[in-house]
Amino acid sequence: EAGVTQFPSHSVIEKGQTVTLRCDPISGHDNLYWYRRVMGKEIKFLLHFVKESKQDESGMPNNRFLAERTGGTYSTLKVQPAELEDSGVYFCASSLAPSGLRGEQYFGPGTRLTVT
Amino acid sequence: RKEVEQDPGPFNVPEGATVAFNCTYSNSASQSFFWYRQDCRKEPKLLMSVYSSGNEDGRFTAQLNRASQYISLLIRDSKLSDSATYLCVVNALQAGTALIFGKGTTLSVSS
């Protein structure tokens, strides 16, 4: 079975540009999460989808970040316009409800974003 | 105060050593507790869940003390392949919601 996949693996953009990250969860996983790790900090939660609905977006840093999950399959996270502090590794994770209670979130390899 | 605190290390140990990592969490309402492992430039992977009664998986033993809000991980007979960053993780709310990560403790096992 394929795991969580993310695209691109790396992205280098200039401040002010737009970047869209994509996540394909494990097939059949209704729960999809976005996390981010900024250099020197812990991994932090951004938001949680259940199917196509945003269940919790309390971790989204500001309105420059827009996440979508149309059709309840893959998800995109757009950053527009990008700022220097957006640099970091963006992880996507998915889980089968109700397995989330056991912490069995399966992570993708991440997208390393560098804003220059 | 950070929600999940860990000693960042690094812990440098020889093969065969026993090493223990500790973690504290601030939210007394936390319900679920885990240790994840992250290899360099890789994604986090669940190592084991942590239960109040304590649990063991081979060379790994996890303990939870709810009164002290303290979680531990013990690794016995360390292997070179155990070298990684160990993340203490808490899920504060009901099923399927956000994981709260510590910064991680780095372990380096040498021959």
PDB file of C-alpha atoms in Angstrom:
ATOM      1  CA  GLU A   1       0.000   0.000   0.000  1.00  0.00           C
ATOM      2  CA  ALA A   2       1.325   3.428  -0.917  1.00  0.00           C
ATOM      3  CA  GLY A   3       2.107   5.769   1.935  1.00  0.00           C
ATOM      4  CA  VAL A   4       1.453   9.474   2.208  1.00  0.00           C
ATOM      5  CA  THR A   5       3.084  11.316  -0.660  1.00  0.00           C
ATOM      6  CA  GLN A   6       3.956  14.975  -0.925  1.00  0.00           C
ATOM      7  CA  PHE A   7       4.986  17.148  -3.829  1.00  0.00           C
ATOM      8  CA  PRO A   8       7.346  18.822  -4.371  1.00  0.00           C
ATOM      9  CA  SER A   9      10.048  17.465  -2.103  1.00  0.00           C
ATOM     10  CA  HIS A  10      11.875  20.786  -2.213  1.00  0.00           C
ATOM     11  CA  SER A  11      10.866  24.281  -3.258  1.00  0.00           C
ATOM     12  CA  VAL A  12      12.951  27.438  -3.339  1.00  0.00           C
ATOM     13  CA  ILE A  13      11.044  30.650  -4.014  1.00  0.00           C
ATOM     14  CA  GLU A  14      11.567  34.336  -3.555  1.00  0.00           C
ATOM     15  CA  LYS A  15       9.772  36.416  -0.983  1.00  0.00           C
ATOM     16  CA  GLY A  16       6.448  37.558  -2.356  1.00  0.00           C
ATOM     17  CA  GLN A  17       5.970  34.592  -4.674  1.00  0.00           C
ATOM     18  CA  THR A  18       3.307  31.931  -4.372  1.00  0.00           C
ATOM     19  CA  VAL A  19       3.882  28.251  -3.692  1.00  0.00           C
ATOM     20  CA  THR A  20       1.415  25.367  -3.626  1.00  0.00           C
ATOM     21  CA  LEU A  21       2.219  22.177  -1.783  1.00  0.00           C
ATOM     22  CA  ARG A  22       0.355  18.964  -2.453  1.00  0.00           C
ATOM     23  CA  CYS A  23      -0.383  15.991  -0.247  1.00  0.00           C
ATOM     24  CA  ASP A  24      -1.878  12.658  -1.237  1.00  0.00           C
ATOM     25  CA  PRO A  25      -2.975  10.739   1.849  1.00  0.00           C
ATOM     26  CA  ILE A  26      -3.168   6.992   2.195  1.00  0.00           C
ATOM     27  CA  SER A  27      -6.182   5.784   0.248  1.00  0.00           C
ATOM     28  CA  GLY A  28      -9.273   5.622   2.438  1.00  0.00           C
ATOM     29  CA  HIS A  29      -7.922   7.884   5.171  1.00  0.00           C
ATOM     30  CA  ASP A  30     -10.562  10.498   5.929  1.00  0.00           C
ATOM     31  CA  ASN A  31      -8.329  12.473   8.281  1.00  0.00           C
ATOM     32  CA  LEU A  32      -5.625  14.634   6.773  1.00  0.00           C
ATOM     33  CA  TYR A  33      -3.321  16.934   8.722  1.00  0.00           C
ATOM     34  CA  TRP A  34      -0.770  19.577   7.860  1.00  0.00           C
ATOM     35  CA  TYR A  35       2.172  20.280  10.146  1.00  0.00           C
ATOM     36  CA  ARG A  36       5.216  22.493   9.845  1.00  0.00           C
ATOM     37  CA  ARG A  37       8.684  22.431  11.324  1.00  0.00           C
ATOM     38  CA  VAL A  38      10.571  25.698  11.315  1.00  0.00           C
ATOM     39  CA  MET A  39      14.329  25.381  11.854  1.00  0.00           C
ATOM     40  CA  GLY A  40      15.202  24.974  15.495  1.00  0.00           C
ATOM     41  CA  LYS A  41      11.586  24.572  16.577  1.00  0.00           C
ATOM     42  CA  GLU A  42       9.259  21.675  17.198  1.00  0.00           C
ATOM     43  CA  ILE A  43       6.821  20.298  14.636  1.00  0.00           C
ATOM     44  CA  LYS A  44       3.635  22.336  14.880  1.00  0.00           C
ATOM     45  CA  PHE A  45       0.096  21.565  13.829  1.00  0.00           C
ATOM     46  CA  LEU A  46      -1.454  23.713  11.104  1.00  0.00           C
ATOM     47  CA  LEU A  47      -4.834  22.194  10.331  1.00  0.00           C
ATOM     48  CA  HIS A  48      -6.955  19.073  10.140  1.00  0.00           C
ATOM     49  CA  PHE A  49      -9.410  17.941   7.477  1.00  0.00           C
ATOM     50  CA  VAL A  50     -12.044  15.297   7.871  1.00  0.00           C
ATOM     51  CA  LYS A  51     -12.849  14.382   4.302  1.00  0.00           C
ATOM     52  CA  GLU A  52     -13.285  17.750   2.581  1.00  0.00           C
ATOM     53  CA  SER A  53     -14.199  19.716   5.720  1.00  0.00           C
ATOM     54  CA  LYS A  54     -11.811  21.716   7.856  1.00  0.00           C
ATOM     55  CA  GLN A  55     -12.158  20.264  11.328  1.00  0.00           C
ATOM     56  CA  ASP A  56      -9.574  22.443  13.016  1.00  0.00           C
ATOM     57  CA  GLU A  57      -7.497  25.220  11.472  1.00  0.00           C
ATOM     58  CA  SER A  58      -6.345  26.779  14.718  1.00  0.00           C
ATOM     59  CA  GLY A  59      -2.684  26.306  13.821  1.00  0.00           C
ATOM     60  CA  MET A  60      -2.736  28.264  10.567  1.00  0.00           C
ATOM     61  CA  PRO A  61      -0.333  31.163  11.136  1.00  0.00           C
ATOM     62  CA  ASN A  62      -2.170  33.823   9.104  1.00  0.00           C
ATOM     63  CA  ASN A  63      -4.351  34.415   6.067  1.00  0.00           C
ATOM     64  CA  ARG A  64      -1.460  34.003   3.664  1.00  0.00           C
ATOM     65  CA  PHE A  65      -1.975  30.264   4.095  1.00  0.00           C
ATOM     66  CA  LEU A  66      -4.869  28.553   2.332  1.00  0.00           C
ATOM     67  CA  ALA A  67      -5.559  24.830   2.524  1.00  0.00           C
ATOM     68  CA  GLU A  68      -8.051  22.922   0.448  1.00  0.00           C
ATOM     69  CA  ARG A  69      -9.160  19.355   0.097  1.00  0.00           C
ATOM     70  CA  THR A  70     -11.695  19.299  -2.672  1.00  0.00           C
ATOM     71  CA  GLY A  71     -13.408  15.940  -3.037  1.00  0.00           C
ATOM     72  CA  GLY A  72     -11.893  14.691   0.168  1.00  0.00           C
ATOM     73  CA  THR A  73      -8.874  13.121  -1.472  1.00  0.00           C
ATOM     74  CA  TYR A  74      -5.646  15.040  -1.939  1.00  0.00           C
ATOM     75  CA  SER A  75      -4.992  18.378  -0.282  1.00  0.00           C
ATOM     76  CA  THR A  76      -3.137  21.509  -1.264  1.00  0.00           C
ATOM     77  CA  LEU A  77      -1.562  24.152   0.929  1.00  0.00           C
ATOM     78  CA  LYS A  78      -0.936  27.466  -0.767  1.00  0.00           C
ATOM     79  CA  VAL A  79       1.247  30.195   0.632  1.00  0.00           C
ATOM     80  CA  GLN A  80       0.639  33.582  -0.955  1.00  0.00           C
ATOM     81  CA  PRO A  81       2.624  35.759  -0.737  1.00  0.00           C
ATOM     82  CA  ALA A  82       5.479  33.855   0.844  1.00  0.00           C
ATOM     83  CA  GLU A  83       7.582  35.480   3.558  1.00  0.00           C
ATOM     84  CA  LEU A  84      11.047  34.555   4.835  1.00  0.00           C
ATOM     85  CA  GLU A  85       9.630  33.118   8.067  1.00  0.00           C
ATOM     86  CA  ASP A  86       7.578  30.597   6.078  1.00  0.00           C
ATOM     87  CA  SER A  87      10.715  28.589   5.380  1.00  0.00           C
ATOM     88  CA  GLY A  88      10.647  25.140   6.916  1.00  0.00           C
ATOM     89  CA  VAL A  89       9.531  21.593   6.330  1.00  0.00           C
ATOM     90  CA  TYR A  90       5.831  21.064   5.733  1.00  0.00           C
ATOM     91  CA  PHE A  91       4.579  17.625   6.668  1.00  0.00           C
ATOM     92  CA  CYS A  92       1.283  16.081   5.756  1.00  0.00           C
ATOM     93  CA  ALA A  93      -0.158  13.176   7.713  1.00  0.00           C
ATOM     94  CA  SER A  94      -3.238  11.021   7.415  1.00  0.00           C
ATOM     95  CA  SER A  95      -5.129   8.637   9.626  1.00  0.00           C
ATOM     96  CA  LEU A  96      -8.108   6.316   9.561  1.00  0.00           C
ATOM     97  CA  ALA A  97     -10.821   7.497  11.917  1.00  0.00           C
ATOM     98  CA  PRO A  98     -10.980   6.610  14.746  1.00  0.00           C
ATOM     99  CA  SER A  99      -7.356   5.432  14.770  1.00  0.00           C
ATOM    100  CA  GLY A 100      -6.273   8.996  15.358  1.00  0.00           C
ATOM    101  CA  LEU A 101      -6.878   8.458  19.044  1.00  0.00           C
ATOM    102  CA  ARG A 102      -4.005   6.014  19.077  1.00  0.00           C
ATOM    103  CA  GLY A 103      -1.761   8.531  17.399  1.00  0.00           C
ATOM    104  CA  GLU A 104      -1.404   6.442  14.286  1.00  0.00           C
ATOM    105  CA  GLN A 105      -0.940   9.339  11.987  1.00  0.00           C
ATOM    106  CA  TYR A 106       1.162   8.373   9.007  1.00  0.00           C
ATOM    107  CA  PHE A 107       3.436  11.127   7.842  1.00  0.00           C
ATOM    108  CA  GLY A 108       4.594  11.976   4.378  1.00  0.00           C
ATOM    109  CA  PRO A 109       8.255  12.745   3.630  1.00  0.00           C
ATOM    110  CA  GLY A 110       7.630  16.482   3.799  1.00  0.00           C
ATOM    111  CA  THR A 111       8.197  19.439   1.507  1.00  0.00           C
ATOM    112  CA  ARG A 112      11.253  21.524   2.336  1.00  0.00           C
ATOM    113  CA  LEU A 113      10.351  25.132   1.552  1.00  0.00           C
ATOM    114  CA  THR A 114      12.991  27.820   1.359  1.00  0.00           C
ATOM    115  CA  VAL A 115      11.955  31.427   0.908  1.00  0.00           C
ATOM    116  CA  THR A 116      14.809  33.741  -0.095  1.00  0.00           C
TER     117      THR A 116
ATOM    118  CA  ARG B   1       6.021  27.269  29.072  1.00  0.00           C
ATOM    119  CA  LYS B   2       6.162  24.857  26.132  1.00  0.00           C
ATOM    120  CA  GLU B   3       3.355  22.292  25.878  1.00  0.00           C
ATOM    121  CA  VAL B   4       5.782  19.370  25.584  1.00  0.00           C
ATOM    122  CA  GLU B   5       9.337  19.652  26.879  1.00  0.00           C
ATOM    123  CA  GLN B   6      12.239  17.329  26.247  1.00  0.00           C
ATOM    124  CA  ASP B   7      15.966  17.380  26.903  1.00  0.00           C
ATOM    125  CA  PRO B   8      17.366  17.907  23.391  1.00  0.00           C
ATOM    126  CA  GLY B   9      20.543  15.945  24.116  1.00  0.00           C
ATOM    127  CA  PRO B  10      22.470  14.734  22.251  1.00  0.00           C
ATOM    128  CA  PHE B  11      22.804  11.481  24.080  1.00  0.00           C
ATOM    129  CA  ASN B  12      25.953   9.699  22.898  1.00  0.00           C
ATOM    130  CA  VAL B  13      26.068   6.077  24.032  1.00  0.00           C
ATOM    131  CA  PRO B  14      27.978   2.922  23.055  1.00  0.00           C
ATOM    132  CA  GLU B  15      26.256  -0.090  21.579  1.00  0.00           C
ATOM    133  CA  GLY B  16      24.637  -2.203  24.239  1.00  0.00           C
ATOM    134  CA  ALA B  17      24.009   0.694  26.610  1.00  0.00           C
ATOM    135  CA  THR B  18      20.696   1.479  28.251  1.00  0.00           C
ATOM    136  CA  VAL B  19      19.436   5.012  27.754  1.00  0.00           C
ATOM    137  CA  ALA B  20      16.388   6.836  29.095  1.00  0.00           C
ATOM    138  CA  PHE B  21      14.584   9.870  27.751  1.00  0.00           C
ATOM    139  CA  ASN B  22      12.156  11.999  29.692  1.00  0.00           C
ATOM    140  CA  CYS B  23       9.413  14.357  28.699  1.00  0.00           C
ATOM    141  CA  THR B  24       6.941  16.592  30.516  1.00  0.00           C
ATOM    142  CA  TYR B  25       3.677  17.997  29.218  1.00  0.00           C
ATOM    143  CA  SER B  26       1.756  21.013  30.444  1.00  0.00           C
ATOM    144  CA  ASN B  27      -1.882  20.223  29.641  1.00  0.00           C
ATOM    145  CA  SER B  28      -3.364  18.039  32.358  1.00  0.00           C
ATOM    146  CA  ALA B  29      -6.301  17.307  30.035  1.00  0.00           C
ATOM    147  CA  SER B  30      -4.028  15.429  27.639  1.00  0.00           C
ATOM    148  CA  GLN B  31      -5.435  12.029  26.802  1.00  0.00           C
ATOM    149  CA  SER B  32      -3.016  10.186  24.568  1.00  0.00           C
ATOM    150  CA  PHE B  33       0.752   9.950  24.621  1.00  0.00           C
ATOM    151  CA  PHE B  34       3.272   8.640  22.150  1.00  0.00           C
ATOM    152  CA  TRP B  35       6.882   8.365  21.193  1.00  0.00           C
ATOM    153  CA  TYR B  36       7.709   8.990  17.556  1.00  0.00           C
ATOM    154  CA  ARG B  37      11.060   8.424  15.937  1.00  0.00           C
ATOM    155  CA  GLN B  38      12.504  10.689  13.272  1.00  0.00           C
ATOM    156  CA  ASP B  39      15.584   9.869  11.260  1.00  0.00           C
ATOM    157  CA  CYS B  40      17.639  12.684   9.781  1.00  0.00           C
ATOM    158  CA  ARG B  41      15.673  14.521   7.077  1.00  0.00           C
ATOM    159  CA  LYS B  42      12.902  11.930   7.191  1.00  0.00           C
ATOM    160  CA  GLU B  43       9.324  11.974   8.386  1.00  0.00           C
ATOM    161  CA  PRO B  44       8.295  11.134  11.962  1.00  0.00           C
ATOM    162  CA  LYS B  45       7.154   7.552  12.498  1.00  0.00           C
ATOM    163  CA  LEU B  46       5.198   6.185  15.428  1.00  0.00           C
ATOM    164  CA  LEU B  47       7.471   4.166  17.705  1.00  0.00           C
ATOM    165  CA  MET B  48       4.980   3.324  20.403  1.00  0.00           C
ATOM    166  CA  SER B  49       1.977   4.557  22.297  1.00  0.00           C
ATOM    167  CA  VAL B  50       2.325   5.149  26.027  1.00  0.00           C
ATOM    168  CA  TYR B  51      -0.216   3.778  28.480  1.00  0.00           C
ATOM    169  CA  SER B  52      -0.737   4.549  32.159  1.00  0.00           C
ATOM    170  CA  SER B  53       0.175   1.010  33.124  1.00  0.00           C
ATOM    171  CA  GLY B  54       3.444   1.243  31.229  1.00  0.00           C
ATOM    172  CA  ASN B  55       4.151  -0.801  28.145  1.00  0.00           C
ATOM    173  CA  GLU B  56       7.018  -2.621  26.530  1.00  0.00           C
ATOM    174  CA  ASP B  57       7.865  -3.423  22.944  1.00  0.00           C
ATOM    175  CA  GLY B  58      11.024  -5.482  22.686  1.00  0.00           C
ATOM    176  CA  ARG B  59      13.926  -3.345  23.890  1.00  0.00           C
ATOM    177  CA  PHE B  60      11.706  -0.303  24.338  1.00  0.00           C
ATOM    178  CA  THR B  61       9.735   0.508  27.497  1.00  0.00           C
ATOM    179  CA  ALA B  62       7.461   3.519  27.880  1.00  0.00           C
ATOM    180  CA  GLN B  63       6.042   4.875  31.119  1.00  0.00           C
ATOM    181  CA  LEU B  64       3.445   7.525  31.885  1.00  0.00           C
ATOM    182  CA  ASN B  65       2.926   9.350  35.165  1.00  0.00           C
ATOM    183  CA  ARG B  66      -0.247  11.408  34.859  1.00  0.00           C
ATOM    184  CA  ALA B  67       0.081  12.948  38.320  1.00  0.00           C
ATOM    185  CA  SER B  68       3.501  14.368  37.441  1.00  0.00           C
ATOM    186  CA  GLN B  69       2.639  14.873  33.753  1.00  0.00           C
ATOM    187  CA  TYR B  70       5.757  12.966  32.854  1.00  0.00           C
ATOM    188  CA  ILE B  71       6.519  10.452  30.112  1.00  0.00           C
ATOM    189  CA  SER B  72       9.620   8.324  29.710  1.00  0.00           C
ATOM    190  CA  LEU B  73      11.198   6.024  27.156  1.00  0.00           C
ATOM    191  CA  LEU B  74      13.816   3.447  28.038  1.00  0.00           C
ATOM    192  CA  ILE B  75      15.924   1.769  25.372  1.00  0.00           C
ATOM    193  CA  ARG B  76      17.865  -1.312  26.403  1.00  0.00           C
ATOM    194  CA  ASP B  77      20.779  -2.901  24.564  1.00  0.00           C
ATOM    195  CA  SER B  78      21.135   0.058  22.186  1.00  0.00           C
ATOM    196  CA  LYS B  79      21.856  -0.689  18.535  1.00  0.00           C
ATOM    197  CA  LEU B  80      23.541   1.494  15.952  1.00  0.00           C
ATOM    198  CA  SER B  81      20.203   1.616  14.157  1.00  0.00           C
ATOM    199  CA  ASP B  82      18.596   3.275  17.187  1.00  0.00           C
ATOM    200  CA  SER B  83      20.424   6.509  16.326  1.00  0.00           C
ATOM    201  CA  ALA B  84      17.680   9.026  15.593  1.00  0.00           C
ATOM    202  CA  THR B  85      15.669  11.826  17.164  1.00  0.00           C
ATOM    203  CA  TYR B  86      12.955  10.678  19.557  1.00  0.00           C
ATOM    204  CA  LEU B  87       9.883  12.887  19.691  1.00  0.00           C
ATOM    205  CA  CYS B  88       7.571  13.001  22.681  1.00  0.00           C
ATOM    206  CA  VAL B  89       4.047  13.575  21.392  1.00  0.00           C
ATOM    207  CA  VAL B  90       0.745  14.319  23.082  1.00  0.00           C
ATOM    208  CA  ASN B  91      -2.792  14.349  21.738  1.00  0.00           C
ATOM    209  CA  ALA B  92      -4.793  16.679  23.960  1.00  0.00           C
ATOM    210  CA  LEU B  93      -8.236  16.227  22.605  1.00  0.00           C
ATOM    211  CA  GLN B  94     -10.548  13.582  21.275  1.00  0.00           C
ATOM    212  CA  ALA B  95      -9.818  11.106  18.525  1.00  0.00           C
ATOM    213  CA  GLY B  96      -8.312  12.261  15.282  1.00  0.00           C
ATOM    214  CA  THR B  97      -7.094  15.669  16.271  1.00  0.00           C
ATOM    215  CA  ALA B  98      -3.797  17.463  16.369  1.00  0.00           C
ATOM    216  CA  LEU B  99      -0.602  15.995  17.726  1.00  0.00           C
ATOM    217  CA  ILE B 100       1.567  18.241  19.893  1.00  0.00           C
ATOM    218  CA  PHE B 101       5.253  17.536  19.509  1.00  0.00           C
ATOM    219  CA  GLY B 102       8.260  18.130  21.683  1.00  0.00           C
ATOM    220  CA  LYS B 103      11.437  19.313  19.970  1.00  0.00           C
ATOM    221  CA  GLY B 104      12.938  15.871  20.236  1.00  0.00           C
ATOM    222  CA  THR B 105      15.884  14.190  21.902  1.00  0.00           C
ATOM    223  CA  THR B 106      18.790  13.153  19.706  1.00  0.00           C
ATOM    224  CA  LEU B 107      20.401   9.769  20.297  1.00  0.00           C
ATOM    225  CA  SER B 108      23.679   8.698  18.759  1.00  0.00           C
ATOM    226  CA  VAL B 109      24.778   5.096  19.289  1.00  0.00           C
ATOM    227  CA  SER B 110      28.380   4.319  18.442  1.00  0.00           C
ATOM    228  CA  SER B 111      30.310   1.066  18.032  1.00  0.00           C
TER     229      SER B 111
END
